[in-house]
GROMACS .gro file of C-alpha atoms in nm:
model
  140
    1MET     CA    1  12.856   9.781  13.620
    2SER     CA    2  12.436   9.735  13.511
    3SER     CA    3  12.337   9.378  13.358
    4THR     CA    4  12.060   9.535  13.196
    5PRO     CA    5  12.066   9.527  12.803
    6ALA     CA    6  12.199   9.904  12.681
    7ALA     CA    7  11.881   9.771  12.410
    8SER     CA    8  11.742   9.411  12.292
    9VAL     CA    9  11.748   9.407  11.931
   10LEU     CA   10  11.514   9.173  11.691
   11PHE     CA   11  11.646   9.077  11.364
   12VAL     CA   12  11.365   8.973  11.098
   13CYS     CA   13  11.377   8.796  10.835
   14VAL     CA   14  11.184   8.517  10.587
   15HIS     CA   15  11.301   8.247  10.679
   16ASN     CA   16  11.483   8.322  10.972
   17ALA     CA   17  11.743   8.055  10.836
   18GLY     CA   18  11.992   8.315  10.685
   19ARG     CA   19  12.081   8.727  10.715
   20SER     CA   20  11.892   8.773  11.026
   21GLN     CA   21  12.079   8.444  11.154
   22MET     CA   22  12.423   8.626  11.021
   23ALA     CA   23  12.330   8.951  11.207
   24ALA     CA   24  12.223   8.786  11.593
   25GLY     CA   25  12.556   8.642  11.571
   26PHE     CA   26  12.774   8.929  11.534
   27LEU     CA   27  12.591   9.144  11.707
   28ARG     CA   28  12.616   8.838  11.989
   29HIS     CA   29  12.999   8.798  11.936
   30LEU     CA   30  13.012   9.224  11.923
   31ALA     CA   31  12.855   9.349  12.183
   32GLY     CA   32  12.799   9.029  12.419
   33ASP     CA   33  12.633   9.119  12.701
   34ARG     CA   34  12.535   9.452  12.617
   35VAL     CA   35  12.250   9.431  12.376
   36GLU     CA   36  11.961   9.105  12.324
   37VAL     CA   37  11.945   9.015  12.091
   38ARG     CA   38  11.673   8.761  11.890
   39SER     CA   39  11.595   8.644  11.575
   40ALA     CA   40  11.274   8.545  11.384
   41GLY     CA   41  11.126   8.453  11.054
   42SER     CA   42  10.718   8.535  10.886
   43LEU     CA   43  10.792   8.184  10.812
   44PRO     CA   44  11.042   7.998  10.961
   45GLY     CA   45  11.248   7.742  10.753
   46ASP     CA   46  11.345   7.360  10.890
   47ARG     CA   47  11.706   7.470  10.927
   48ILE     CA   48  11.988   7.753  10.907
   49ASN     CA   49  12.141   7.797  10.606
   50PRO     CA   50  12.474   7.526  10.592
   51SER     CA   51  12.615   7.818  10.343
   52ALA     CA   52  12.569   8.124  10.585
   53VAL     CA   53  12.703   7.886  10.900
   54ALA     CA   54  13.030   7.806  10.693
   55ALA     CA   55  13.044   8.184  10.591
   56MET     CA   56  12.984   8.316  10.985
   57ALA     CA   57  13.263   8.006  11.062
   58GLU     CA   58  13.575   8.145  10.836
   59LEU     CA   59  13.479   8.472  11.134
   60GLY     CA   60  13.461   8.256  11.416
   61ILE     CA   61  13.146   8.333  11.493
   62ASP     CA   62  12.898   7.971  11.548
   63ILE     CA   63  12.604   8.022  11.461
   64SER     CA   64  12.522   7.612  11.415
   65ASP     CA   65  12.341   7.569  11.765
   66GLN     CA   66  12.057   7.823  11.647
   67ARG     CA   67  11.739   7.698  11.525
   68PRO     CA   68  11.452   7.916  11.311
   69LYS     CA   69  11.227   8.126  11.539
   70VAL     CA   70  10.904   8.232  11.452
   71LEU     CA   71  10.827   8.521  11.473
   72THR     CA   72  10.506   8.644  11.727
   73PRO     CA   73  10.427   9.029  11.798
   74GLU     CA   74  10.569   8.929  12.151
   75ALA     CA   75  10.941   8.929  12.025
   76VAL     CA   76  10.840   9.231  11.873
   77GLN     CA   77  10.672   9.400  12.183
   78ALA     CA   78  10.968   9.254  12.405
   79SER     CA   79  11.255   9.420  12.133
   80ASP     CA   80  11.395   9.787  12.095
   81TYR     CA   81  11.502   9.790  11.793
   82VAL     CA   82  11.272   9.608  11.498
   83ILE     CA   83  11.550   9.534  11.171
   84THR     CA   84  11.331   9.354  10.914
   85MET     CA   85  11.526   9.185  10.604
   86GLY     CA   86  11.271   9.110  10.327
   87CYS     CA   87  11.003   9.098  10.498
   88GLY     CA   88  10.772   9.336  10.406
   89ASP     CA   89  10.477   9.435  10.610
   90ALA     CA   90  10.406   9.080  10.796
   91CYS     CA   91  10.629   9.249  11.114
   92PRO     CA   92  10.406   9.370  11.328
   93TYR     CA   93  10.477   9.770  11.406
   94PHE     CA   94  10.405   9.938  11.739
   95PRO     CA   95  10.506  10.193  11.874
   96GLY     CA   96  10.765  10.337  11.978
   97LYS     CA   97  11.008  10.137  11.893
   98THR     CA   98  11.322  10.182  11.609
   99TYR     CA   99  11.240  10.029  11.251
  100LEU     CA  100  11.516   9.932  11.055
  101ASP     CA  101  11.476   9.730  10.687
  102TRP     CA  102  11.827   9.662  10.494
  103GLN     CA  103  11.848   9.583  10.160
  104LEU     CA  104  12.018   9.232  10.126
  105GLU     CA  105  12.028   8.930   9.879
  106ASP     CA  106  11.866   8.671  10.056
  107PRO     CA  107  12.157   8.374  10.076
  108ALA     CA  108  11.875   8.067  10.003
  109GLY     CA  109  12.046   7.849   9.784
  110GLN     CA  110  12.365   7.998   9.749
  111GLY     CA  111  12.767   7.816   9.797
  112VAL     CA  112  12.961   8.029  10.094
  113GLU     CA  113  13.141   8.245   9.793
  114ALA     CA  114  12.776   8.384   9.741
  115VAL     CA  115  12.679   8.511  10.150
  116ARG     CA  116  13.000   8.596  10.183
  117PRO     CA  117  12.893   8.958  10.117
  118ILE     CA  118  12.584   8.941  10.196
  119ARG     CA  119  12.786   8.850  10.545
  120ASP     CA  120  13.022   9.088  10.516
  121GLU     CA  121  12.767   9.380  10.445
  122ILE     CA  122  12.567   9.226  10.804
  123LYS     CA  123  12.860   9.280  10.961
  124ASP     CA  124  12.968   9.568  10.844
  125LEU     CA  125  12.554   9.732  10.906
  126ILE     CA  126  12.624   9.553  11.315
  127GLU     CA  127  12.912   9.798  11.376
  128ASN     CA  128  12.684  10.058  11.281
  129LEU     CA  129  12.399   9.980  11.500
  130VAL     CA  130  12.615   9.899  11.764
  131ALA     CA  131  12.781  10.223  11.752
  132GLU     CA  132  12.418  10.390  11.777
  133ILE     CA  133  12.310  10.216  12.024
  134ASP     CA  134  12.673  10.317  12.204
  135ALA     CA  135  12.584  10.609  12.131
  136LYS     CA  136  12.278  10.615  12.294
  137PRO     CA  137  12.314  10.790  12.664
  138SER     CA  138  12.155  10.499  12.925
  139SER     CA  139  11.879  10.471  13.084
  140ALA     CA  140  11.952  10.423  13.429
   0.00000   0.00000   0.00000
């Protein structure tokens, strides 16, 4: 069995504090080492949204140790999939990457009750993404 990940995925949102962190948490949880996971923000916040941390913890996924990171062209270039969530044109474009734009409500400033439906929508999108990655023929 190869130790090389099947794909690398970069999740991008404005503050890298909610949506992209939840998506990265789900992908790490569901795909394990099969997928390399990154997240970043066009204007990263200073901490992860506590409501996002709480909503993920309800499902047994701990993202409390994550920190918002700034989006760099290198992170985009190193990724097979670039998934944006409301960052608009801030994301650099490199040919040959798979770009997806997920229209998700911003959980910033919302309580855990409002974040749960966003979390659940992200989980569905991640499950579909894992299925898509797993369906691709291996380049090994």
